[in-house]
Coordinates of C-alpha atoms in Angstrom, one line a residue:
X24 CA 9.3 -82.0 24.0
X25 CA 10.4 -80.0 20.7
X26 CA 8.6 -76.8 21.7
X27 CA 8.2 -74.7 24.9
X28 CA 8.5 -71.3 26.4
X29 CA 9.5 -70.0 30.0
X30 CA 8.3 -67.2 31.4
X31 CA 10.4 -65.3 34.1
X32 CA 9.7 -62.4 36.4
X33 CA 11.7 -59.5 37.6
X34 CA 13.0 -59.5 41.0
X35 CA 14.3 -57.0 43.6
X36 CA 16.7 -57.9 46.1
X37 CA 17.8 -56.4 49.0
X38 CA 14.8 -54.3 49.4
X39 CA 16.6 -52.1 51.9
X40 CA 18.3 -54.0 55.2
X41 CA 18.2 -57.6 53.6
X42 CA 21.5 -57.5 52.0
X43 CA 21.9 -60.7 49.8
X44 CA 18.9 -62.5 52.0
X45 CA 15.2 -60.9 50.8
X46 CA 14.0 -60.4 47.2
X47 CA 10.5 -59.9 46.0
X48 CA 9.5 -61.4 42.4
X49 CA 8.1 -58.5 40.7
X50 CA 5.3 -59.1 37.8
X51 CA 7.6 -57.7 34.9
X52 CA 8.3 -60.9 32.9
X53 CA 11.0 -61.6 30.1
X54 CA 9.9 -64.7 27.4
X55 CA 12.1 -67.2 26.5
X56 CA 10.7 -69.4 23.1
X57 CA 12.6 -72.5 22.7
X58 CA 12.5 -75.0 19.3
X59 CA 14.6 -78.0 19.4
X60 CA 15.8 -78.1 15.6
X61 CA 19.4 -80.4 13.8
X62 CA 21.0 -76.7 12.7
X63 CA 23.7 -75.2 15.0
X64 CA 22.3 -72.7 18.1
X65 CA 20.1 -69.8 16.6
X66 CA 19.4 -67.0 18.7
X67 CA 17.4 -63.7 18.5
X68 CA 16.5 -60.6 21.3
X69 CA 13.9 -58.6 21.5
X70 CA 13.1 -55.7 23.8
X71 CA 15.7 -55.0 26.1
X72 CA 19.1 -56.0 25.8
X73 CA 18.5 -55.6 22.0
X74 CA 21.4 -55.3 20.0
X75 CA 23.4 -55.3 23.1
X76 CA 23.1 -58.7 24.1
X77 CA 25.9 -61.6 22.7
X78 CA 23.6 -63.9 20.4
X79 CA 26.5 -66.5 21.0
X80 CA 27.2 -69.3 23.2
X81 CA 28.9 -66.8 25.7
X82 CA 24.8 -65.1 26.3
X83 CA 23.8 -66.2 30.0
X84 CA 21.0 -67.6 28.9
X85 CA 22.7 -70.5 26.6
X86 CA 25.7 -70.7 29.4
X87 CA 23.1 -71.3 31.7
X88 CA 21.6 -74.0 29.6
X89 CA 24.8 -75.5 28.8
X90 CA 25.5 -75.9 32.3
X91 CA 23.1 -77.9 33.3
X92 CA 23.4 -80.3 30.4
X93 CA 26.9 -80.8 31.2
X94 CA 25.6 -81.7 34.7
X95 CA 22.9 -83.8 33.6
X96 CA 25.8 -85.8 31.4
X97 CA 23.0 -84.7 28.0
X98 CA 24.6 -83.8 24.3
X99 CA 23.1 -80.0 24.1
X100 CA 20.8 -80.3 20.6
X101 CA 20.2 -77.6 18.4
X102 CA 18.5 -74.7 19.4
X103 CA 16.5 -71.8 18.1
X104 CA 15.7 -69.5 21.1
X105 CA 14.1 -66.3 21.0
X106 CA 13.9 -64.0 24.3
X107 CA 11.7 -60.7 24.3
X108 CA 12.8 -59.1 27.4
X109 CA 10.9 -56.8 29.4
X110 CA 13.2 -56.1 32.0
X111 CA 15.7 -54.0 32.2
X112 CA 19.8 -54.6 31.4
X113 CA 21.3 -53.5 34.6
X114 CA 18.5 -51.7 36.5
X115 CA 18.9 -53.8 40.0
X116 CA 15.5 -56.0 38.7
X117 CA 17.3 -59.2 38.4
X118 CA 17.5 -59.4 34.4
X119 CA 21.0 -61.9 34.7
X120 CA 18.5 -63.7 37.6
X121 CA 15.8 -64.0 34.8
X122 CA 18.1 -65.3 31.7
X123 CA 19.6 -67.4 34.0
X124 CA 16.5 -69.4 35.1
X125 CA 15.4 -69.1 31.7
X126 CA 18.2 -71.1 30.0
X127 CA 18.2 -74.0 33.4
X128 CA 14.2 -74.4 32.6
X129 CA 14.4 -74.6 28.9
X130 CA 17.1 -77.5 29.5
X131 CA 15.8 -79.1 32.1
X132 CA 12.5 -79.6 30.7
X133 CA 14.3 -80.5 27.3
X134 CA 16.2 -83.0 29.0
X135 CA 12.8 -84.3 30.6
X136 CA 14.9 -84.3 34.2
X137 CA 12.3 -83.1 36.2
X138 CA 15.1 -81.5 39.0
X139 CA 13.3 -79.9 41.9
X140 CA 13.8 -75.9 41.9
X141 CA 15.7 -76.5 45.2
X142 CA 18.1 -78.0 42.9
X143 CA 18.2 -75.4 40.2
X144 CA 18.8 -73.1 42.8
X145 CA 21.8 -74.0 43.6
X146 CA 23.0 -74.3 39.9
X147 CA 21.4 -70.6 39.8
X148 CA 23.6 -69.6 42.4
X149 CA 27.0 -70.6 41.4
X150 CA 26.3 -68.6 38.0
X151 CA 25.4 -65.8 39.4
X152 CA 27.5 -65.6 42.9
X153 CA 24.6 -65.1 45.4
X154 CA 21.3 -66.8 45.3
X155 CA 18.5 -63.9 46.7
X156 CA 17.3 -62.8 42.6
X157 CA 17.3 -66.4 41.7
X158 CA 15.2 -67.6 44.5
X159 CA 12.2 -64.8 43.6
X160 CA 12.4 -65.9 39.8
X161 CA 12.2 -69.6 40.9
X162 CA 9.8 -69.9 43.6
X163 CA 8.3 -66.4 43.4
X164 CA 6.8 -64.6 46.0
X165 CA 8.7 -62.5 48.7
X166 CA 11.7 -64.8 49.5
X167 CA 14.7 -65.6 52.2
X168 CA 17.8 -67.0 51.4
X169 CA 21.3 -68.2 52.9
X170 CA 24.0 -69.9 51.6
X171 CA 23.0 -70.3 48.3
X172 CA 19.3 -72.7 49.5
X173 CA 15.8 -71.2 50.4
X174 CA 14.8 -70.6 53.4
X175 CA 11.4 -69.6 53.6
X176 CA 9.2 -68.4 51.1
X177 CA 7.2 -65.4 53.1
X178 CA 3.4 -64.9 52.6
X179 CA 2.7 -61.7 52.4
X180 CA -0.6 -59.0 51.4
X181 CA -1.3 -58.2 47.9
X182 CA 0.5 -54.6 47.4
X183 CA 1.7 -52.8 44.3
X184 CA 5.7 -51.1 44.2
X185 CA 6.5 -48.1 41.9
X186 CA 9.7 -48.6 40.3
X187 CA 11.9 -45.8 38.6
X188 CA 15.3 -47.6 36.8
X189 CA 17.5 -44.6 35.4
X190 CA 19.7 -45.6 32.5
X191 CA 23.0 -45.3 34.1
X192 CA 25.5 -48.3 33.9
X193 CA 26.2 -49.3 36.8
X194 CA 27.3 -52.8 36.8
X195 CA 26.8 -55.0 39.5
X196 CA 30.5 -56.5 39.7
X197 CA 31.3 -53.0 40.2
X198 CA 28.5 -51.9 42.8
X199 CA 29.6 -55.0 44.9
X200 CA 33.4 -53.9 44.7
X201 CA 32.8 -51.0 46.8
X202 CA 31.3 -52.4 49.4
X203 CA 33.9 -52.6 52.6
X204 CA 35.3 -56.3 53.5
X205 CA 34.4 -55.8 57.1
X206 CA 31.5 -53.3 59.1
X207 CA 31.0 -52.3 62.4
X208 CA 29.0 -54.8 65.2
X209 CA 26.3 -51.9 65.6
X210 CA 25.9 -51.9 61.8
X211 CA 25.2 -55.6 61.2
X212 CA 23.0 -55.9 64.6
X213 CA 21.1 -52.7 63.0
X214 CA 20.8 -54.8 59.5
X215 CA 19.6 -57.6 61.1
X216 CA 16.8 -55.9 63.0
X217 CA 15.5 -53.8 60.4
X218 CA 15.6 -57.0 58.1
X219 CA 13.0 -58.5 60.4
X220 CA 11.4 -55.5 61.0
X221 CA 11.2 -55.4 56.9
X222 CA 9.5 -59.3 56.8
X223 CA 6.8 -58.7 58.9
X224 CA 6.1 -55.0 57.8
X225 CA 5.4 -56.9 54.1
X226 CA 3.7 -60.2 55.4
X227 CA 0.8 -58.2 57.1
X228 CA 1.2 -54.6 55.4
X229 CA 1.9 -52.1 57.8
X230 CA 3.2 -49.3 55.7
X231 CA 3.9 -47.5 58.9
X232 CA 6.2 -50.4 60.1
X233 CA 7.8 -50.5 57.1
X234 CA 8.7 -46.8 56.9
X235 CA 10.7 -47.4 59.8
X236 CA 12.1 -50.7 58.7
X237 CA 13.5 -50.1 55.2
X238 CA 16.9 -48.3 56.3
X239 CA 20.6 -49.8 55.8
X240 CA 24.1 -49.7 56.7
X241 CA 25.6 -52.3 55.0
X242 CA 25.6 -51.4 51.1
X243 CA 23.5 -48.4 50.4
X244 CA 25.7 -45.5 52.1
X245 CA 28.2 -47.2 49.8
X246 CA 25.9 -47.4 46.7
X247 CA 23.5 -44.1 46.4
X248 CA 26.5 -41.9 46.3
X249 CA 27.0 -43.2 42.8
X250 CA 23.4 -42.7 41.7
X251 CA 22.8 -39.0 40.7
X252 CA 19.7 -37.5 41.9
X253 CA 19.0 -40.9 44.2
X254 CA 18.6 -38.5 47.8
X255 CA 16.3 -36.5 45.6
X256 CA 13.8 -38.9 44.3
X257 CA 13.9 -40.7 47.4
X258 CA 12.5 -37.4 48.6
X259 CA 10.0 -37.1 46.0
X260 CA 8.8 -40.5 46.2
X261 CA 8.5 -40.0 50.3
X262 CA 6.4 -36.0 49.8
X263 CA 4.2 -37.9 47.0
X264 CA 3.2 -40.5 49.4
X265 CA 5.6 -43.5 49.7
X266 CA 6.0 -44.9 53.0
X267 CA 9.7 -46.5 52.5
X268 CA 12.2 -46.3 49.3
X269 CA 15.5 -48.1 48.7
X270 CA 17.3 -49.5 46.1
X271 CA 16.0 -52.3 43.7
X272 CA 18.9 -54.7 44.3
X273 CA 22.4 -52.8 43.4
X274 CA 20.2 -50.4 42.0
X275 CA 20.2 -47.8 39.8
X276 CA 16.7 -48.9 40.2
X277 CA 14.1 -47.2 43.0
X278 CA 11.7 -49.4 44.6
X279 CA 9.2 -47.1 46.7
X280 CA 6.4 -48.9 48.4
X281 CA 2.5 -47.5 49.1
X282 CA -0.2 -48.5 50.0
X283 CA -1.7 -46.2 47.1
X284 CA -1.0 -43.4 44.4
X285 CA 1.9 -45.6 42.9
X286 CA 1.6 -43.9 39.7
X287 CA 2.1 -40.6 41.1
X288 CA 4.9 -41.9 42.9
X289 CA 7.0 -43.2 39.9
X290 CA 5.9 -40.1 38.4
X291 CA 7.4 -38.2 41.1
X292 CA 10.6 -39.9 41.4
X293 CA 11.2 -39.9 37.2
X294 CA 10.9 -36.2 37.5
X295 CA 13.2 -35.6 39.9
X296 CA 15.9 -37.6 38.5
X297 CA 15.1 -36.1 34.8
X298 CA 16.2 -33.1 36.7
X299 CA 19.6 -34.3 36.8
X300 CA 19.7 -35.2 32.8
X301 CA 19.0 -39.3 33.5
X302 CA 16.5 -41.0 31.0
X303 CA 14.2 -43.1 33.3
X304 CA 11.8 -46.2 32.5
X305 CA 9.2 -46.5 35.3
X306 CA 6.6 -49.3 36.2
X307 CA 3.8 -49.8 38.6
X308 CA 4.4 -53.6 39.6
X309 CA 2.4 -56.1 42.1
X310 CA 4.4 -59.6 43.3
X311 CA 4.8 -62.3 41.3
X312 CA 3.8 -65.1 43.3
X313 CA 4.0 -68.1 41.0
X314 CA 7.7 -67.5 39.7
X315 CA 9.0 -68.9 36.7
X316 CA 6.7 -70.9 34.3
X317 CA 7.5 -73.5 31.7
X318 CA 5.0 -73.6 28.8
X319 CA 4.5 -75.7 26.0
X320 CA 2.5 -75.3 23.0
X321 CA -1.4 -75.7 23.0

């Protein structure tokens, strides 16, 4: 195979209670165009990340790619990738997630080693240090992880999320550095309920289930301080209809869930936070329940 492309979606993890365990695949995709060519690597970004991005060996999507063909004992060949991203740097919707299933497709299919996503996975997870965004871009779909594997891929209704990412850099090295080391009993029993509470609520839809379900202790006390505005659009989002709101992953990003008027809500929630001088992208976004795709040319 000289030619190919993968196609990888946006994920957000945490979705509330389900700290480092649950993330939904989101259909916002970033495109990844590979050519196997006897010049040295030759890289180009489009969209997001644009002129911000490394176009080097030291970008995650080419570490990524590297990785595996270290583990796969392959000779890298010369590349000419070009990646027109869609979602955003640092918004809490899984971009690293996405470049770095990009670059372990692209290799693996170039290396024709046909490794099972279980298996990419855990490659997936020692880049990136926890394995809930990977899962979503691999297998799609709303997902549970521990330890680094899959656990169970969850069925759930067809539903649409409004998103509102602020542009505020917030790294997430930096959001996971203030969490505490150690919590209180009641506050990881409370996690652990409302993360059930949180599966079910999405696997048969009950909005009013998952108004009550969506609440944390473990890392968004910590987190929405730093976000300004967050309490504020949350409220928005909640008097324009949403029945639960929390942080896309780390955040900045808000996630509000509805059973209808999603545009309203993003509206909503990008108003309120424009009110406190932040530039905003919003999306309207259903699951994406295939994950990752590897193309090649018709």
């Amino acid at each position: 195979m000289t030619r190919l492309s993968v196609r990888v979606p946006a994920s957000a993890a945490n979705l509330g209670p389900g700290f480092d365990t649950l993330a939904l695949a989101l259909d916002l995709y970033n495109e990844l165009e590979v050519e196997l060519t006897d010049a040295d690597l030759a890289l180009t970004i489009e969209g997001a990340g644009e002129g911000e991005l490394p176009k080097d060996a030291s970008n995650l999507i080419v570490r990524a790619a590297l990785k595996l063909f270290r583990i796969l004992g392959k000779k890298p060949p010369g590349l000419r990738l070009r990646s027109v991203n869609c979602i955003p740097l640092g918004g809490g919707l899984g971009s690293s997630a996405a470049a770095i299933a990009a670059g372990l497709l692209a290799a693996d299919a170039i290396a024709g080693a046909g490794l099972s996503r279980e298996d990419l996975l855990k490659v997936a997870s020692d880049l990136e240090g926890h394995a809930d965004n990977s899962a979503a871009v691999l297998f799609g779909g709303l997902i549970l992880v521990s330890e680094g594997t899959l656990d169970c891929q969850v069925p759930i209704v067809d539903l649409q999320v409004a998103v509102v990412v602020p542009k505020l850099d917030l790294p997430t090295l930096q959001m996971r550095r203030i969490l505490p080391r150690n919590v209180p009993l009641t506050d990881a029993v409370f996690n652990i309920g409302r993360t059930s509470m949180t599966v079910e609520a999405l696997r048969r839809g009950d909005y009013e289930l998952l108004s009550r379900a969506m609440e944390d202790r473990l890392h968004q006390p910590y987190r929405t301080p730093l976000i300004p505005g967050f309490d504020a659009a949350r409220k928005a989002a909640l008097q324009s209809g949403a029945a639960a709101v929390t942080l896309a992953g780390a955040g900045p990003g808000l996630i509000a869930f509805a059973p209808t008027g999603h545009a309203r809500i993003a509206d909503a929630m990008a108003e309120s936070l424009h009110s406190f001088g932040l530039s905003t992208q919003s999306f309207v976004l259903a699951p994406a329940r295939d994950g990752a795709q590897v193309r090649s040319p018709d």
